[in-house]
Amino acid sequence: MKKLINDPQNVVAEALLGIEAAHPHLRVDHEHKIVYRGDGPRRGKVGIISGGGSGHEPLHGGFVGLGMLDAACAGEVFTSPVPDQMLAATKLVDGGAGVLHVVKNYTGDVMNFEMAAELAEAEGGAKVLSVITNDDVAVQDSTWTAGRRGVGVTVLLEKIAGAAAEQGRSLEQVADIARKVNADGRSMGVALTSCTVPAAGKPTFELGEDEMELGVGIHGEPGRRRLPLATAGEIAELLVEPILADLPFAGGDTVICFVNGLGGTPLIELYVMYHEVNRILNAHGVQVARSLVGPYITSLDMAGSSVTLLKVDDELLSLWDAPVNTPALRWGV
Amino acid sequence: MNDTVSTAALDEWMRTFARLVAENKEALTDLDAAIGDGDHGENMDRGMRAAVQALDDTRPSTASALFNKVGMTLISTVGGASGPLFGTLFLRIGAALGDTSEVSLSQLATALHAGLDGIVARGKAEAGDKTIYDALAPAVQALETAATDGAHTADALRAALAAAENGRDATTPMLARKGRASYLGERSVGHQDPGATSIALLIAAATPAPA
């Protein structure tokens, strides 16, 4: 597998050097692998940090900036960051109003963030609340599993909670908004190829030319079912119908519709997908108020797509529309 | 039974574990690729290399200092689920052993049980979830039984290794109920758990060759 890298062991560190050079309004703590705002912390504003394994770019470092995250911790590829990183990030963004941790529901991420929050409390520093995203309908939600994965909703949540924090809302209020976004959002994804972790150098799983993996996450972990490759229209049905049935979304609901690329699928195909998704939503009477199309939460070089629907009201829409200025999302500024 | 384990021997245990992890790095990663995300070998190797470096730098003189150093280093360098779980295991072992420099078999068994309890508290795993618990719990039980029976430490460790390896092998037919493998549901069946495999290496690192 060909990679545009220097040394597989240095991919994360060198990408952070690139982010620092390309985006002068951001700062990078290279020791702790944290991307943070150059204009923070702002006194009285709730700080929001997230983090996770690398390989999902622009998530999370690409969402640091005005109206979104205050800091993002980068782990090794597909590996949760460690508690020291989240603790350091929490201190960096603490403006005295508390810090929200946005955590995707993966065993490692949850444990490492939990330990960081315990350490912050033990040190008597910032008050920390955590919100866990778990929107992937491909995973059976059960007390007998690790629970649903946090995927596409994380992007929408970071934008909306970031806007709420920017308005000066309290830590509890920002956490409540974030929980509402997670509760009202659902996602599902499909892979057309596997992906290759730089240090591993070979694809994480084998997938034939005429096959697709339905219900994949964002770490190259296999999905729930392997199926013969289908058309975009058929794939859209396979993703959207389970999402609609799960919340459930009903005719008359208003949504933000997010068609995401997993890293290896070109935008032209994502727009083909968006057309199909939109057609299905129209048929169900679900009204799309806003859209987001592009690779925003990726799985390295995996070809494929995920669909996220978030049911919104006027308040969530106005927070979505609020100004944002990050490397990956920018409007209203 | 009067044979004890010195801090130097515990130090050697950690170094041998690091060597076994390095030797089995690809095998661990392949097991993880089948049902997880294919990074277990890489992460454990990075962590144990750092732990050995930390031991070289600080030369701890007591059991608690030694295991605290290893545990904190793993938590700070491994990430994923393995960092907090293996880190917690060693921190609890260190706390249970305290400032002793000679460890008896029953102390070792008690400390490993404390480590197991720590893993359960952090990861909420139960028997049969297809996790490191399934290799560690039988090993701890074998050590405790041997300690009660007044066995020699070397024999007790051989029994613990057999129990850990049986526990590791028993994860293959299990349906994963924790960690990323649980997302696979039925498709996790038929694959050996990488975390349980690392635990078997940990016990193997402590075990002398058959007499």
Coordinates of C-alpha atoms in Angstrom, one line a residue:
Chain A
M1 CA 0.0 0.0 0.0
K2 CA 1.5 3.3 -1.1
K3 CA 1.5 6.1 1.5
L4 CA 2.6 9.7 1.3
I5 CA 4.7 9.6 4.5
N6 CA 8.2 9.7 5.7
D7 CA 8.4 7.2 8.5
P8 CA 5.3 5.2 9.6
Q9 CA 6.2 5.8 13.2
N10 CA 6.2 9.6 12.8
V11 CA 2.9 10.1 10.9
V12 CA 1.0 11.7 13.8
A13 CA 3.8 14.0 15.0
E14 CA 4.6 15.2 11.4
A15 CA 0.9 15.8 10.6
L16 CA 0.7 18.0 13.7
L17 CA 3.7 20.0 12.4
G18 CA 1.8 20.5 9.2
I19 CA -1.4 21.6 11.0
E20 CA 0.7 24.1 13.0
A21 CA 2.3 25.5 9.9
A22 CA -0.9 25.7 7.8
H23 CA -3.1 27.3 10.4
P24 CA -1.4 30.1 12.2
H25 CA -4.4 30.8 14.5
L26 CA -4.0 27.4 16.0
R27 CA -1.3 26.2 18.5
V28 CA 0.2 22.8 18.9
D29 CA 1.5 21.2 22.1
H30 CA 3.8 18.7 20.5
E31 CA 4.7 16.9 23.7
H32 CA 1.1 16.1 24.5
K33 CA -0.1 16.1 20.8
I34 CA -2.7 18.7 21.4
V35 CA -4.1 21.2 18.9
Y36 CA -5.6 24.2 20.6
R37 CA -6.9 27.7 19.9
G38 CA -4.3 30.5 19.9
D39 CA -6.9 33.0 21.2
G40 CA -7.9 31.0 24.3
P41 CA -8.8 30.4 26.9
R42 CA -11.5 33.0 27.1
R43 CA -12.4 34.0 30.7
G44 CA -15.9 32.7 31.6
K45 CA -16.3 30.5 28.4
V46 CA -16.8 26.8 28.8
G47 CA -13.9 25.0 27.3
I48 CA -14.6 22.0 25.0
I49 CA -12.1 19.4 24.3
S50 CA -12.3 16.2 22.3
G51 CA -9.8 13.7 21.1
G52 CA -9.4 10.2 19.9
G53 CA -7.2 8.0 17.7
S54 CA -5.6 9.7 14.7
G55 CA -6.7 8.6 11.2
H56 CA -10.1 10.3 11.3
E57 CA -9.0 13.7 10.1
P58 CA -10.3 16.4 10.0
L59 CA -11.8 15.0 13.2
H60 CA -10.8 16.3 15.8
G61 CA -7.9 18.7 15.2
G62 CA -9.5 20.2 12.1
F63 CA -12.5 21.3 14.3
V64 CA -10.5 23.4 16.7
G65 CA -11.3 27.1 16.4
L66 CA -13.9 29.8 17.0
G67 CA -17.4 28.3 17.6
M68 CA -16.3 24.6 17.9
L69 CA -13.5 22.9 19.9
D70 CA -11.0 24.6 22.1
A71 CA -8.6 21.7 21.9
A72 CA -8.2 18.3 20.4
C73 CA -5.9 15.4 21.6
A74 CA -4.4 13.2 19.0
G75 CA -3.8 9.6 19.8
E76 CA -1.7 7.2 17.8
V77 CA -3.5 6.0 14.6
F78 CA -6.8 4.4 15.7
T79 CA -5.7 4.4 19.4
S80 CA -7.2 6.6 22.1
P81 CA -5.0 9.3 23.5
V82 CA -3.7 8.8 27.0
P83 CA -5.0 10.5 30.2
D84 CA -2.0 12.9 30.4
Q85 CA -3.0 14.4 27.1
M86 CA -6.6 15.1 28.1
L87 CA -5.5 16.4 31.5
A88 CA -3.1 18.8 29.8
A89 CA -5.7 19.9 27.3
T90 CA -8.3 20.4 30.0
K91 CA -5.8 22.8 31.8
L92 CA -5.1 24.6 28.5
V93 CA -8.7 25.5 27.8
D94 CA -10.0 26.1 31.3
G95 CA -11.4 29.7 31.4
G96 CA -12.9 29.2 34.8
A97 CA -16.3 28.0 33.6
G98 CA -15.5 24.3 33.4
V99 CA -14.6 22.0 30.6
L100 CA -16.7 19.6 28.5
H101 CA -15.1 16.4 27.3
V102 CA -16.6 15.0 24.1
V103 CA -15.9 11.3 24.0
K104 CA -16.7 8.8 21.2
N105 CA -18.0 5.6 22.7
Y106 CA -15.1 3.2 22.3
T107 CA -13.8 1.2 25.3
G108 CA -10.4 2.8 25.2
D109 CA -11.5 6.4 24.7
V110 CA -14.1 6.1 27.5
M111 CA -11.5 4.7 29.9
N112 CA -8.8 7.1 29.1
F113 CA -11.1 10.2 29.3
E114 CA -12.5 8.8 32.5
M115 CA -9.0 8.6 34.1
A116 CA -8.3 12.1 32.9
A117 CA -11.4 13.5 34.5
E118 CA -10.6 11.7 37.7
L119 CA -7.1 13.2 37.6
A120 CA -8.5 16.7 37.0
E121 CA -10.8 16.3 39.9
A122 CA -8.1 15.0 42.1
E123 CA -5.9 18.0 41.3
G124 CA -8.8 20.3 42.2
G125 CA -8.7 22.0 38.8
A126 CA -11.4 22.6 36.2
K127 CA -14.9 21.1 36.7
V128 CA -15.3 18.5 34.0
L129 CA -18.4 17.1 32.5
S130 CA -18.3 14.4 29.8
V131 CA -20.7 13.6 27.0
I132 CA -20.4 10.3 25.1
T133 CA -21.5 9.9 21.5
N134 CA -23.0 6.6 20.5
D135 CA -25.0 7.1 17.3
D136 CA -24.1 4.1 15.2
V137 CA -27.2 2.0 14.5
A138 CA -25.2 -0.8 13.0
V139 CA -24.2 -1.9 16.5
Q140 CA -26.7 -3.6 18.7
D141 CA -27.3 -1.4 21.7
S142 CA -27.1 -3.7 24.7
T143 CA -25.7 -3.8 28.2
W144 CA -23.9 -7.0 27.0
T145 CA -21.8 -5.1 24.4
A146 CA -19.5 -2.1 24.5
G147 CA -22.6 -0.2 23.2
R148 CA -23.0 1.7 20.0
R149 CA -20.0 3.5 18.5
G150 CA -19.7 7.2 18.3
V151 CA -19.4 8.2 14.7
G152 CA -20.9 11.0 12.5
V153 CA -23.0 12.7 15.2
T154 CA -19.7 13.7 16.9
V155 CA -19.0 16.2 14.1
L156 CA -22.5 17.8 14.4
L157 CA -22.3 17.8 18.2
E158 CA -18.9 19.5 18.3
K159 CA -20.2 22.3 16.0
I160 CA -23.5 22.8 18.0
A161 CA -22.0 22.5 21.5
G162 CA -19.2 24.8 20.4
A163 CA -21.7 27.4 19.3
A164 CA -23.5 27.1 22.7
A165 CA -20.2 27.6 24.6
E166 CA -19.3 30.6 22.4
Q167 CA -22.6 32.2 23.5
G168 CA -21.5 32.0 27.1
R169 CA -23.8 29.3 28.3
S170 CA -22.9 27.4 31.4
L171 CA -21.1 24.0 31.5
E172 CA -24.4 22.2 32.4
Q173 CA -26.3 23.9 29.6
V174 CA -23.6 23.1 27.0
A175 CA -23.5 19.5 28.2
D176 CA -27.3 19.3 28.0
I177 CA -27.3 20.6 24.4
A178 CA -24.6 18.1 23.5
R179 CA -26.6 15.2 25.1
K180 CA -29.6 16.3 23.1
V181 CA -27.7 16.2 19.8
N182 CA -26.4 12.7 20.6
A183 CA -29.9 11.5 21.6
D184 CA -31.5 12.8 18.4
G185 CA -28.8 11.8 15.9
R186 CA -28.2 8.4 14.2
S187 CA -25.6 7.1 11.8
M188 CA -24.7 4.1 9.7
G189 CA -21.8 3.4 7.4
V190 CA -20.6 1.2 4.5
A191 CA -17.1 0.3 3.4
L192 CA -16.1 -0.5 -0.2
T193 CA -12.5 -1.2 0.8
S194 CA -10.5 -1.8 4.0
C195 CA -7.9 0.7 5.2
T196 CA -4.2 0.5 5.9
V197 CA -2.8 1.7 9.2
P198 CA 0.7 3.2 8.4
A199 CA 2.5 1.2 11.0
A200 CA 0.8 -2.1 9.9
G201 CA 1.5 -1.4 6.2
K202 CA -1.2 -3.8 5.0
P203 CA -5.1 -3.6 4.9
T204 CA -6.8 -4.3 8.2
F205 CA -9.2 -6.7 6.5
E206 CA -9.7 -8.2 3.1
L207 CA -12.6 -7.2 0.9
G208 CA -13.1 -8.5 -2.5
E209 CA -13.6 -6.3 -5.6
D210 CA -17.3 -7.3 -5.8
E211 CA -18.0 -7.0 -2.0
M212 CA -18.9 -4.3 0.5
E213 CA -19.0 -4.3 4.3
L214 CA -22.2 -2.9 5.7
G215 CA -22.2 -1.4 9.2
V216 CA -18.6 -0.5 9.5
G217 CA -17.2 1.8 12.1
I218 CA -14.2 4.2 11.6
H219 CA -11.3 2.0 12.6
G220 CA -11.1 -0.6 9.9
E221 CA -13.0 -3.0 12.1
P222 CA -15.1 -5.3 10.0
G223 CA -18.9 -4.5 10.0
R224 CA -21.9 -6.6 10.7
R225 CA -22.6 -8.0 7.2
R226 CA -20.7 -8.6 4.0
L227 CA -22.8 -8.1 0.9
P228 CA -22.3 -8.1 -2.8
L229 CA -21.5 -4.6 -4.1
A230 CA -24.6 -2.6 -4.9
T231 CA -25.5 0.6 -6.6
A232 CA -25.5 4.0 -4.7
G233 CA -29.3 3.9 -4.7
E234 CA -29.4 0.5 -3.1
I235 CA -26.7 1.3 -0.6
A236 CA -28.5 4.5 0.4
E237 CA -31.6 2.4 1.2
L238 CA -29.5 0.0 3.3
L239 CA -28.1 2.9 5.3
V240 CA -31.0 5.3 5.6
E241 CA -33.9 2.9 6.4
P242 CA -32.3 1.5 9.6
I243 CA -31.4 5.1 10.7
L244 CA -35.0 6.3 10.1
A245 CA -36.5 3.3 11.9
D246 CA -34.2 3.6 14.9
L247 CA -34.9 7.0 16.4
P248 CA -37.5 6.8 14.9
F249 CA -37.6 9.7 12.5
A250 CA -41.2 10.5 11.3
G251 CA -42.8 12.4 8.4
G252 CA -42.7 16.1 9.2
D253 CA -39.4 15.9 11.2
T254 CA -36.7 18.4 10.2
V255 CA -33.1 17.2 10.0
I256 CA -29.5 18.0 9.3
C257 CA -28.4 15.5 6.7
F258 CA -24.7 14.6 6.8
V259 CA -23.3 12.4 4.0
N260 CA -19.7 11.6 5.1
G261 CA -16.8 10.2 3.1
L262 CA -14.6 7.6 4.9
G263 CA -11.4 8.9 3.3
G264 CA -11.0 7.1 0.0
T265 CA -14.2 8.0 -1.8
P266 CA -14.3 11.1 -4.0
L267 CA -16.7 14.0 -3.5
I268 CA -18.5 13.3 -6.8
E269 CA -19.6 9.9 -5.4
L270 CA -20.6 11.5 -2.1
Y271 CA -22.9 13.8 -4.1
V272 CA -24.4 10.8 -5.9
M273 CA -25.1 9.4 -2.4
Y274 CA -26.5 12.6 -1.2
H275 CA -29.0 12.7 -4.0
E276 CA -30.1 9.1 -3.2
V277 CA -30.4 9.9 0.6
N278 CA -32.3 13.0 -0.1
R279 CA -34.7 11.1 -2.4
I280 CA -35.4 8.6 0.3
L281 CA -35.9 11.3 3.0
N282 CA -38.4 13.1 0.6
A283 CA -40.3 9.9 0.2
H284 CA -40.6 9.6 4.0
G285 CA -41.7 13.2 4.3
V286 CA -38.5 14.1 6.3
Q287 CA -37.5 17.7 5.6
V288 CA -33.8 18.4 5.2
A289 CA -33.0 21.9 6.7
R290 CA -29.3 21.8 6.4
S291 CA -26.7 19.5 4.7
L292 CA -23.1 18.6 5.1
V293 CA -21.3 16.6 2.4
G294 CA -17.7 15.6 2.5
P295 CA -15.0 13.7 4.4
Y296 CA -15.3 14.9 7.9
I297 CA -14.9 11.8 10.0
T298 CA -12.7 9.4 8.1
S299 CA -11.0 6.0 8.4
L300 CA -7.7 6.7 6.8
D301 CA -7.9 5.6 3.1
M302 CA -11.1 3.5 3.4
A303 CA -13.5 3.9 0.5
G304 CA -17.1 4.2 1.6
S305 CA -19.6 6.5 3.2
S306 CA -21.7 7.1 6.3
V307 CA -25.0 8.8 6.6
T308 CA -25.9 10.8 9.7
L309 CA -29.3 12.3 10.4
L310 CA -29.9 14.7 13.3
K311 CA -33.4 15.8 14.2
V312 CA -33.4 19.5 14.8
D313 CA -35.5 22.3 16.2
D314 CA -35.1 26.1 15.8
E315 CA -32.6 26.3 18.6
L316 CA -30.3 23.5 17.3
L317 CA -30.5 25.1 13.8
S318 CA -29.5 28.5 15.0
L319 CA -26.5 27.0 16.8
W320 CA -25.6 25.1 13.6
D321 CA -25.8 28.3 11.7
A322 CA -23.7 30.3 14.2
P323 CA -20.2 31.4 13.0
V324 CA -17.5 28.8 13.0
N325 CA -13.8 29.2 11.9
T326 CA -11.9 26.0 12.0
P327 CA -9.6 24.3 9.4
A328 CA -12.4 22.0 8.3
L329 CA -15.7 23.9 8.9
R330 CA -15.9 27.7 8.3
W331 CA -18.9 29.9 7.8
G332 CA -20.4 33.1 9.1
V333 CA -17.0 34.7 9.7
Chain B
M1 CA 7.3 -23.2 51.4
N2 CA 9.8 -20.5 52.0
D3 CA 11.0 -19.4 48.5
T4 CA 10.4 -15.7 47.9
V5 CA 10.7 -13.5 44.9
S6 CA 13.2 -10.6 45.0
T7 CA 12.7 -7.1 43.5
A8 CA 15.4 -8.0 41.0
A9 CA 13.4 -11.0 39.9
L10 CA 10.3 -8.9 39.6
D11 CA 12.3 -6.4 37.5
E12 CA 13.4 -9.3 35.3
W13 CA 9.8 -10.5 35.0
M14 CA 8.8 -7.1 33.5
R15 CA 11.8 -7.1 31.1
T16 CA 11.0 -10.7 30.0
F17 CA 7.4 -9.6 29.4
A18 CA 8.6 -6.7 27.3
R19 CA 10.8 -9.2 25.3
L20 CA 7.9 -11.6 24.8
V21 CA 5.6 -8.8 23.7
A22 CA 8.2 -7.6 21.2
E23 CA 8.7 -11.2 19.8
N24 CA 5.0 -11.6 19.5
K25 CA 4.2 -8.1 18.3
E26 CA 3.0 -9.2 14.8
A27 CA 1.0 -12.2 16.1
L28 CA -0.8 -10.0 18.6
T29 CA -1.5 -7.4 15.9
D30 CA -2.9 -10.1 13.6
L31 CA -5.2 -11.4 16.3
D32 CA -6.4 -7.9 16.8
A33 CA -6.9 -7.2 13.1
A34 CA -9.3 -10.2 13.0
I35 CA -11.7 -8.8 15.6
G36 CA -10.4 -5.4 16.6
D37 CA -8.5 -2.7 14.9
G38 CA -5.1 -4.3 14.5
D39 CA -3.0 -2.3 16.9
H40 CA -2.6 -4.4 20.0
G41 CA 0.9 -5.7 19.3
E42 CA 2.2 -2.2 18.3
N43 CA 0.6 -0.5 21.4
M44 CA 1.8 -3.1 23.9
D45 CA 5.3 -3.1 22.4
R46 CA 5.5 0.7 22.6
G47 CA 4.3 0.6 26.2
M48 CA 6.6 -2.1 27.4
R49 CA 9.6 -0.6 25.7
A50 CA 8.9 2.6 27.5
A51 CA 8.4 0.7 30.8
V52 CA 11.8 -0.9 30.4
Q53 CA 13.4 2.4 29.7
A54 CA 11.7 3.9 32.8
L55 CA 13.1 1.0 34.9
D56 CA 16.6 1.6 33.5
D57 CA 16.3 5.3 34.3
T58 CA 15.0 4.9 37.9
R59 CA 16.1 1.5 39.1
P60 CA 13.3 1.1 41.6
S61 CA 14.3 -0.8 44.8
T62 CA 10.9 -1.9 46.1
A63 CA 8.1 -3.9 44.5
S64 CA 5.6 -1.0 44.8
A65 CA 8.0 1.4 43.1
L66 CA 8.7 -1.0 40.4
F67 CA 5.1 -1.8 39.5
N68 CA 4.0 1.8 39.9
K69 CA 6.6 2.8 37.4
V70 CA 5.5 0.2 34.9
G71 CA 1.8 1.0 35.4
M72 CA 2.1 4.7 35.1
T73 CA 4.3 4.3 32.0
L74 CA 1.7 2.1 30.3
I75 CA -1.1 4.5 31.1
S76 CA 0.9 7.3 29.7
T77 CA 2.1 5.6 26.5
V78 CA -0.2 2.8 25.4
G79 CA -3.6 4.5 24.9
G80 CA -6.6 2.4 23.7
A81 CA -8.2 0.1 26.2
S82 CA -4.9 -1.8 26.9
G83 CA -3.2 1.2 28.5
P84 CA -5.7 1.8 31.3
L85 CA -6.3 -1.9 31.8
F86 CA -2.7 -3.2 31.9
G87 CA -1.7 0.1 33.7
T88 CA -4.3 -0.5 36.4
L89 CA -3.3 -4.1 36.7
F90 CA 0.3 -3.1 37.6
L91 CA -0.6 -0.1 39.8
R92 CA -2.9 -2.4 41.9
I93 CA -0.2 -5.1 42.1
G94 CA 2.3 -2.4 43.3
A95 CA -0.1 -1.0 45.8
A96 CA -0.8 -4.5 47.2
L97 CA 2.8 -5.5 47.5
G98 CA 3.9 -2.2 49.2
D99 CA 7.5 -1.5 50.1
T100 CA 8.5 -5.0 50.3
S101 CA 11.7 -6.3 48.6
E102 CA 11.0 -10.0 49.1
V103 CA 7.6 -11.3 47.9
S104 CA 6.1 -14.6 49.1
L105 CA 3.9 -16.7 46.9
S106 CA 0.8 -15.8 48.9
Q107 CA 1.7 -12.1 48.6
L108 CA 2.1 -12.5 44.9
A109 CA -1.3 -14.3 44.6
T110 CA -3.0 -11.6 46.7
A111 CA -1.4 -8.8 44.6
L112 CA -2.4 -10.3 41.3
H113 CA -6.0 -10.7 42.7
A114 CA -5.9 -7.0 43.5
G115 CA -4.8 -6.3 40.0
L116 CA -7.7 -8.4 38.6
D117 CA -10.1 -6.5 40.8
G118 CA -8.7 -3.3 39.4
I119 CA -9.2 -4.5 35.8
V120 CA -12.8 -5.4 36.6
A121 CA -13.5 -2.0 38.2
R122 CA -12.0 -0.2 35.2
G123 CA -13.3 -2.3 32.3
K124 CA -16.4 -3.9 33.9
A125 CA -15.6 -7.2 32.2
E126 CA -17.0 -10.5 33.5
A127 CA -16.1 -14.1 32.9
G128 CA -16.8 -15.2 29.4
D129 CA -16.8 -11.7 27.8
K130 CA -13.8 -12.6 25.7
T131 CA -11.3 -10.3 27.4
I132 CA -8.0 -10.3 29.3
Y133 CA -10.2 -11.3 32.4
D134 CA -10.7 -14.8 30.9
A135 CA -6.9 -15.5 31.0
L136 CA -6.0 -13.6 34.1
A137 CA -8.8 -14.9 36.5
P138 CA -7.9 -18.6 36.1
A139 CA -4.2 -17.8 36.5
V140 CA -4.9 -15.9 39.7
Q141 CA -7.0 -18.7 41.0
A142 CA -4.3 -21.2 40.2
L143 CA -1.8 -19.1 42.1
E144 CA -4.1 -18.8 45.1
T145 CA -4.8 -22.5 45.2
A146 CA -1.1 -23.3 45.0
A147 CA -0.3 -20.8 47.8
T148 CA -2.9 -22.4 50.0
D149 CA -1.5 -25.9 49.2
G150 CA 2.0 -24.7 50.2
A151 CA 3.5 -25.2 46.8
H152 CA 6.8 -23.9 45.6
T153 CA 6.7 -20.6 43.7
A154 CA 8.1 -22.2 40.6
D155 CA 5.4 -24.9 40.5
A156 CA 2.7 -22.4 41.4
L157 CA 3.7 -20.2 38.4
R158 CA 3.7 -23.3 36.1
A159 CA 0.2 -24.0 37.2
A160 CA -0.8 -20.4 36.7
L161 CA 0.7 -20.4 33.2
A162 CA -1.2 -23.6 32.3
A163 CA -4.4 -21.9 33.6
A164 CA -3.7 -18.7 31.7
E165 CA -3.1 -20.5 28.5
N166 CA -6.2 -22.6 28.9
G167 CA -8.1 -19.4 29.6
R168 CA -6.6 -17.8 26.5
D169 CA -7.5 -20.7 24.3
A170 CA -11.1 -20.7 25.8
T171 CA -11.6 -17.2 24.4
T172 CA -11.6 -18.5 20.8
P173 CA -15.2 -19.8 20.8
M174 CA -16.5 -17.0 22.9
L175 CA -18.8 -14.2 21.7
A176 CA -17.1 -10.9 22.5
R177 CA -19.2 -8.7 24.8
K178 CA -16.6 -6.0 25.5
G179 CA -14.3 -3.8 23.5
R180 CA -14.3 -3.3 19.8
A181 CA -14.7 -7.0 19.1
S182 CA -18.2 -6.8 20.6
Y183 CA -19.3 -4.8 17.5
L184 CA -18.8 -7.9 15.5
G185 CA -21.4 -9.9 17.4
E186 CA -21.4 -13.5 16.1
R187 CA -18.5 -12.8 13.8
S188 CA -16.2 -12.5 16.9
V189 CA -16.6 -16.2 17.5
G190 CA -13.7 -18.4 16.4
H191 CA -10.9 -15.8 17.1
Q192 CA -8.6 -15.8 20.0
D193 CA -8.7 -12.6 22.1
P194 CA -5.5 -10.6 21.8
G195 CA -5.6 -9.2 25.3
A196 CA -6.0 -12.6 26.8
T197 CA -3.0 -13.6 24.7
S198 CA -0.9 -10.8 26.2
I199 CA -1.9 -12.0 29.7
A200 CA -0.6 -15.5 28.9
L201 CA 2.7 -13.9 27.8
L202 CA 2.8 -11.9 31.1
I203 CA 2.4 -15.1 33.1
A204 CA 4.8 -17.0 30.8
A205 CA 7.4 -14.2 31.5
A206 CA 7.3 -15.1 35.2
T207 CA 7.4 -18.8 34.8
P208 CA 10.7 -20.8 34.9
A209 CA 11.2 -23.5 32.4
P210 CA 9.9 -27.0 33.5
A211 CA 12.2 -28.5 36.1

